[in-house]
XYZ file of N, CA and C in Angstrom:
282
model
N -30.185 -3.465 -13.633
C -29.806 -2.044 -14.274
C -28.515 -1.764 -13.693
N -27.287 -1.879 -14.045
C -25.825 -1.483 -13.548
C -25.801 0.110 -13.772
N -24.417 0.243 -12.905
C -24.501 1.724 -13.091
C -23.513 2.101 -14.097
N -23.775 3.409 -14.647
C -23.400 3.969 -16.051
C -22.118 4.824 -15.341
N -21.040 4.848 -16.263
C -19.935 5.526 -16.284
C -20.275 7.145 -16.571
N -19.756 8.185 -16.130
C -20.083 9.513 -16.720
C -19.005 10.085 -17.011
N -17.945 9.357 -17.326
C -16.694 9.681 -18.043
C -15.961 8.938 -18.101
N -14.690 8.577 -19.319
C -14.255 7.400 -19.776
C -13.102 7.252 -18.442
N -13.005 6.380 -18.171
C -11.881 5.710 -17.102
C -11.071 4.620 -17.955
N -9.655 4.740 -17.380
C -8.982 3.456 -17.235
C -8.641 2.616 -16.099
N -8.722 1.780 -15.935
C -8.318 0.667 -14.921
C -7.530 -0.561 -15.292
N -6.683 -1.025 -14.602
C -5.677 -2.580 -14.728
C -6.580 -3.550 -14.493
N -7.132 -4.076 -15.140
C -7.580 -5.617 -15.252
C -6.696 -6.429 -14.299
N -7.303 -6.980 -13.018
C -6.645 -7.669 -12.074
C -6.394 -9.336 -12.827
N -7.110 -9.649 -13.651
C -6.925 -10.723 -14.124
C -5.594 -10.988 -15.017
N -5.747 -9.839 -16.428
C -5.104 -9.635 -17.321
C -3.804 -9.049 -17.014
N -3.894 -7.881 -15.935
C -2.624 -6.788 -15.889
C -2.571 -5.812 -16.716
N -3.578 -5.913 -17.965
C -3.461 -4.584 -19.039
C -4.452 -3.420 -18.592
N -4.116 -2.683 -19.197
C -5.211 -1.347 -19.016
C -6.291 -1.522 -19.649
N -7.529 -1.363 -19.224
C -8.749 -1.661 -19.762
C -9.304 0.121 -19.717
N -10.203 0.648 -21.136
C -10.470 1.657 -21.355
C -12.039 1.531 -21.083
N -12.933 2.180 -20.342
C -14.257 1.979 -19.762
C -14.776 3.345 -20.424
N -15.639 3.676 -21.556
C -16.173 4.792 -22.101
C -17.269 5.377 -21.377
N -17.579 6.269 -21.245
C -18.551 7.309 -20.821
C -19.676 6.842 -21.516
N -20.649 6.286 -20.209
C -21.977 6.051 -20.632
C -22.319 4.394 -20.559
N -21.007 3.311 -20.608
C -20.981 2.212 -20.349
C -21.477 1.924 -19.073
N -21.707 0.673 -18.949
C -21.963 -0.052 -17.775
C -21.012 -1.245 -17.415
N -20.000 -0.973 -16.729
C -18.405 -1.896 -16.477
C -19.115 -3.055 -16.035
N -18.518 -4.216 -16.024
C -18.472 -5.670 -15.389
C -18.312 -5.015 -13.775
N -18.876 -6.219 -12.896
C -18.971 -5.635 -11.217
C -17.245 -5.700 -10.916
N -16.310 -6.871 -11.371
C -15.109 -6.895 -11.104
C -14.230 -5.459 -11.623
N -15.085 -4.874 -12.453
C -14.017 -3.686 -13.182
C -14.461 -2.677 -12.183
N -15.810 -2.455 -11.985
C -16.481 -1.350 -11.384
C -15.957 -1.360 -10.005
N -15.663 -2.181 -9.244
C -14.768 -2.484 -8.236
C -13.520 -1.207 -7.694
N -13.414 -1.222 -9.075
C -11.749 -0.694 -9.219
C -12.007 0.654 -9.176
N -13.011 1.299 -9.779
C -13.484 2.517 -9.766
C -13.741 3.119 -8.766
N -13.530 3.555 -7.479
C -13.724 4.633 -6.074
C -14.335 6.011 -6.391
N -13.787 6.543 -7.308
C -13.930 8.099 -7.476
C -15.588 8.262 -7.948
N -16.775 8.981 -7.202
C -17.686 9.288 -7.096
C -18.107 9.977 -8.662
N -17.316 10.976 -8.800
C -17.441 11.700 -10.435
C -17.145 10.816 -11.554
N -16.827 9.746 -11.319
C -16.709 9.001 -12.425
C -18.161 7.924 -12.928
N -19.177 8.097 -11.781
C -20.547 7.439 -12.280
C -21.389 8.735 -12.467
N -22.078 8.445 -13.120
C -23.735 9.278 -13.431
C -24.188 9.182 -11.958
N -25.002 10.557 -11.898
C -25.340 10.835 -10.404
C -24.113 10.782 -9.359
N -23.056 10.658 -9.393
C -21.899 10.510 -8.319
C -22.408 9.399 -7.436
N -23.262 8.188 -7.968
C -23.289 7.060 -6.830
C -22.287 5.807 -7.166
N -22.047 5.400 -6.522
C -20.747 4.501 -6.330
C -21.869 3.136 -6.636
N -21.676 2.225 -7.315
C -21.889 0.935 -7.325
C -21.823 0.054 -6.278
N -22.630 -0.800 -5.617
C -22.132 -1.497 -4.481
C -20.860 -1.938 -4.252
N -20.209 -2.746 -5.448
C -18.771 -3.319 -5.364
C -18.123 -1.840 -5.012
N -17.884 -0.929 -5.401
C -16.955 -0.113 -5.681
C -17.125 0.548 -4.221
N -18.159 0.968 -3.590
C -18.130 1.387 -2.159
C -17.693 0.796 -1.553
N -17.633 -0.494 -1.280
C -16.794 -1.654 -0.703
C -15.528 -1.491 -1.096
N -15.034 -1.231 -2.261
C -13.687 -1.217 -2.373
C -13.159 0.134 -1.718
N -14.090 1.150 -2.188
C -13.665 2.947 -1.392
C -13.752 2.233 -0.036
N -14.409 1.499 1.003
C -14.655 1.512 2.131
C -13.216 0.812 2.751
N -13.057 -0.128 1.940
C -11.894 -0.826 2.990
C -10.611 -0.479 2.542
N -10.419 0.551 1.678
C -8.882 1.290 1.406
C -8.685 2.389 2.444
N -7.366 2.337 2.738
C -7.040 3.161 3.878
C -6.893 4.925 3.205
N -7.922 5.830 3.569
C -7.819 7.044 2.676
C -6.103 7.906 3.284
N -5.852 7.755 4.364
C -4.416 8.245 4.828
C -3.444 7.687 4.273
N -3.529 6.307 3.788
C -1.730 5.577 3.088
C -1.294 5.336 4.575
N -1.734 5.203 5.526
C -0.560 4.717 6.640
C -0.959 3.375 7.115
N -0.253 2.385 7.583
C -0.561 1.401 8.037
C -0.969 1.056 9.443
N -1.983 0.281 9.444
C -3.097 0.043 10.798
C -1.805 -0.383 11.843
N -0.676 -0.775 11.274
C 0.046 -1.473 12.678
C 0.948 -0.523 13.127
N 0.737 0.017 14.716
C 0.992 0.732 15.137
C 2.386 -0.051 16.099
N 2.797 -0.838 16.163
C 3.945 -1.367 16.614
C 5.254 -1.829 15.707
N 5.131 -1.400 14.792
C 6.188 -1.452 13.716
C 7.354 -0.900 14.061
N 8.608 -0.697 14.199
C 9.848 -0.276 13.911
C 10.261 0.649 12.722
N 10.756 1.910 12.780
C 11.376 2.518 11.355
C 13.001 1.690 11.506
N 13.206 1.606 9.677
C 14.149 0.746 9.247
C 15.469 1.533 9.893
N 16.405 0.258 10.310
C 17.389 0.724 10.837
C 18.569 1.607 9.941
N 19.144 2.724 10.741
C 19.712 3.072 9.641
C 21.309 2.035 9.938
N 21.990 1.951 8.974
C 23.216 1.450 8.548
C 24.489 2.795 8.260
N 25.603 2.305 8.585
C 26.883 2.883 8.470
C 27.495 2.687 6.960
N 27.901 4.031 6.505
C 28.392 3.637 4.916
C 29.377 2.526 4.854
N 29.175 1.577 4.185
C 30.279 0.484 3.363
C 31.701 1.159 3.451
N 32.486 0.380 3.964
C 33.754 0.891 3.354
C 34.134 0.435 1.950
N 35.293 0.837 1.262
C 35.810 0.353 0.251
C 36.082 -1.267 0.188
N 35.807 -2.111 -1.225
C 36.527 -3.428 -0.827
C 38.061 -3.194 -0.292
N 38.552 -4.261 -0.052
C 39.497 -4.877 0.317
C 40.459 -4.307 -0.950
N 41.458 -3.622 -0.706
C 42.543 -3.468 -2.025
C 41.985 -2.305 -2.251
N 41.461 -1.426 -2.174
C 40.425 -0.075 -3.122
C 40.557 1.029 -2.037
N 40.995 1.899 -2.437
C 40.862 3.251 -1.969
C 40.114 4.195 -2.309
N 39.680 5.485 -1.641
C 38.871 6.490 -2.239
C 39.602 6.867 -3.592
N 40.704 6.885 -4.152
C 40.641 7.617 -5.242
C 40.147 6.675 -6.005
N 39.996 5.203 -6.084
C 39.467 4.452 -6.651
C 37.891 4.595 -6.747
N 37.332 5.243 -5.778
C 35.931 4.952 -5.679
C 35.666 6.593 -6.615
N 36.462 7.335 -6.825
C 36.551 8.631 -7.585
C 35.798 9.664 -6.937
N 36.373 9.331 -5.103
C 35.720 10.624 -4.515
C 36.617 11.668 -3.727
N 37.965 11.455 -4.611
C 38.923 12.267 -4.512
C 39.749 12.283 -3.218
N 39.603 11.290 -2.631
C 39.890 11.152 -1.405
C 39.821 12.189 -0.195
N 38.458 12.428 -0.231
C 38.360 13.472 0.824
C 36.956 12.935 2.139
């Protein structure tokens, strides 16, 4: 017997890229259950094994693990194309 949902949940099916509605009390397929990582969505607040693996593999801080990445380089503002002036750009020449 699979885990049952305690609330209605909407997920995006990774195969069809469509939004799927999973109703309260239903037992979703394993591939869809892995997408629901909020314990409050499940009865008894117990995540199924597939959802636990998905929750453990996601980075809760949202930061990259790659510490040696450089910040994006800043570029100077581009000059207007040849033959154009600031007045053509609508800046009032300031």
